[in-house]
Amino acid sequence: MAEKRRTIIPIGPYHPLQEEPEFYKLFVEGERIVDIDVRIGYNHRGIEKLAESKHYDQIVYLIERICGICSTSHPIAYVQAVEDIMGDIEIPERALYIRSIIGELERVHSHLLWLGLAGHFLGYNTVFMWAWKYREPVLDIFEVISGNRNHYAMLKPGGVRRDIDDDAIPGIIKILDDLIPVLDMFKGAVLDDPVLAARLKGVGILSKKDIVEYSALGPVARASGIEIDVRKDEPYAAYDRVKWNVITQQEGDVFAKAVVRILETYESISIIKQCLQKMPKGPIDAELKDIPPGEGIGHHEAPRGETFHYVRSDGTNSPVRHKVRAPTFMNFPTFKASVIGERVADATIILAAIDPCYCCTERMSVIDRKSGKQLLAGEQLIKLSQERTKEIARKMGRS
Amino acid sequence: MKALLKSPWVFHLSTGSCNNCDIEILDCLTPRFDIERFGMLLVGSARHADVLLVTGIMTRQSAPAAKRVYEQMAKPCVVVAIGSCSLGQGIFKGSYNAPIPVDEVLPVDAYIPGCPPKPEAMIAGVVKLIQKLQGAK
Ligand code: SF4
């Protein structure tokens, strides 16, 4: 048989390159990747189901913990979904500005984190150390505003939970101003570096068509020249009250994605500064009372793309359905388009280029491989899963 | 045990966390906290590690994998559970996908609470553990 030899390279589930457990199978012929298979689910925590057992106010804490990096993007989308159920309520202006500030601060720290990890994946650990070092001051801002470095618990349906102290604002602006030269340095050091350019340019290209076909989102789409950004397309919070630009690049390769992220960080800093200066005085909470029956949606442009939440209420204290769609869920399948045909050594950086966040994406459905039909509906799955849990608990000697 | 106290190498195992504890662990390595000064090093394989840092709620799918990783480690070794999730499943308590808490799958020696614990807290926790082991040797 003249069949070419195929080798399977497993990555994971516990692999030093990834902080989160997931399992890739790369099928390679020689140096070239011919197919990829991804197995996730190590991180599935059943959050949507848990949300049905919690109060509307408690859910904020729960969904914040969907993901530690974009921990405010889920609450922003969720509170908007709840407010959507309420219909025409007026959210205080100051609360809207604070939401934007928190959302953008998160983007700054998230993009710096990505830059560091990307450097680490490339074996460029200096970038890793630098980016994470300069990310610390942003976390300090969070600590000043919310009292915690991550998981800020700032949002609640109807407003925000904490105000930003006027005395703290000059300090915050100073930290942000100090970040600008750092970003300039990154732009110079990373983007003008010939080695990095050789490594990243023309690698893992996603064409406009790929993006549309896979419905990719966020910086991944913007790096391929598609100008989508929920903040602009359907403004919420205070994004229509400040001036900023959507950053796009045309090439669609890993390099373009890095450029988009670095340039976006500048925009974010400018948004935060404008918000801090324009923020009106006043209340920060609309004090919602009962949530009427109905359904609502909310979205937010998270650092990785659009986060979408759907909430259905039956008039009680907890929702009857809470659906989360995280951006990585949409960006994940683009691997098929970007990885195949590339070299094994480039696989990790291509995988990293969409800034995947597995904790956001973990969900389950059982599919018959041959026909592609979905075999089990959600209800059955949950039941099966609960039975399995019981069974394992029993096996391990707990009941 | 004595060798373990000089420069403990750590391996990090996420068993269904929100990622934040994991990032804070990595944060310990970066310039502001820089635990490598004390000889602690994050290694890529459990076989090289003296300390296993566990985060997350131990989901159904990761429990067998976590056990495997622990079995691969050279003994004696130390297991540290980091974050509310791995202490008592935190906010995810009652999830259908988390049948057993971390400390019933792995023999945990130290618990570091917080959601996520600050890097300072993690360093303090590991230092306390080392002091305790020194007392015990
Ligand atoms: S303890 Fe908190 S920060 Fe750590 S993994 Fe769990 S939810 Fe995330």
mmCIF file of C-alpha atoms and ligand atoms in Angstrom, chain A residues 65 151, chain B residues 16-22 55-56 82-86 91-92 114-117, ligand 1:
data_model
loop_
_atom_site.group_PDB
_atom_site.id
_atom_site.type_symbol
_atom_site.label_atom_id
_atom_site.label_comp_id
_atom_site.label_asym_id
_atom_site.label_seq_id
_atom_site.Cartn_x
_atom_site.Cartn_y
_atom_site.Cartn_z
ATOM 1 C CA ARG A 65 -16.284 32.243 37.586
ATOM 2 C CA HIS A 151 -13.276 38.394 39.963
ATOM 3 C CA GLY B 16 -11.794 22.170 36.105
ATOM 4 C CA SER B 17 -10.973 25.624 37.357
ATOM 5 C CA CYS B 18 -11.999 29.006 36.094
ATOM 6 C CA ASN B 19 -8.437 29.667 35.030
ATOM 7 C CA ASN B 20 -7.842 32.415 37.507
ATOM 8 C CA CYS B 21 -6.061 30.340 40.080
ATOM 9 C CA ASP B 22 -3.903 29.006 37.263
ATOM 10 C CA THR B 55 -6.739 23.892 41.208
ATOM 11 C CA GLY B 56 -10.351 23.412 40.238
ATOM 12 C CA ILE B 82 -5.266 26.034 45.686
ATOM 13 C CA GLY B 83 -8.446 28.085 45.702
ATOM 14 C CA SER B 84 -11.919 27.677 47.073
ATOM 15 C CA CYS B 85 -12.756 25.370 44.189
ATOM 16 C CA SER B 86 -10.323 22.703 45.186
ATOM 17 C CA ILE B 91 -19.484 28.238 44.188
ATOM 18 C CA PHE B 92 -19.763 25.158 42.008
ATOM 19 C CA GLY B 114 -9.133 32.302 48.317
ATOM 20 C CA CYS B 115 -10.900 32.845 45.084
ATOM 21 C CA PRO B 116 -8.362 33.209 43.683
ATOM 22 C CA PRO B 117 -5.722 33.342 46.415
HETATM 23 S S1 SF4 C 1 -11.101 29.129 43.416
HETATM 24 FE FE1 SF4 C 1 -12.061 30.836 42.358
HETATM 25 S S2 SF4 C 1 -10.416 31.656 41.098
HETATM 26 FE FE2 SF4 C 1 -9.790 29.613 41.699
HETATM 27 S S3 SF4 C 1 -10.419 28.278 40.057
HETATM 28 FE FE3 SF4 C 1 -12.064 28.322 41.567
HETATM 29 S S4 SF4 C 1 -13.472 29.916 40.908
HETATM 30 FE FE4 SF4 C 1 -11.542 30.212 39.841
#
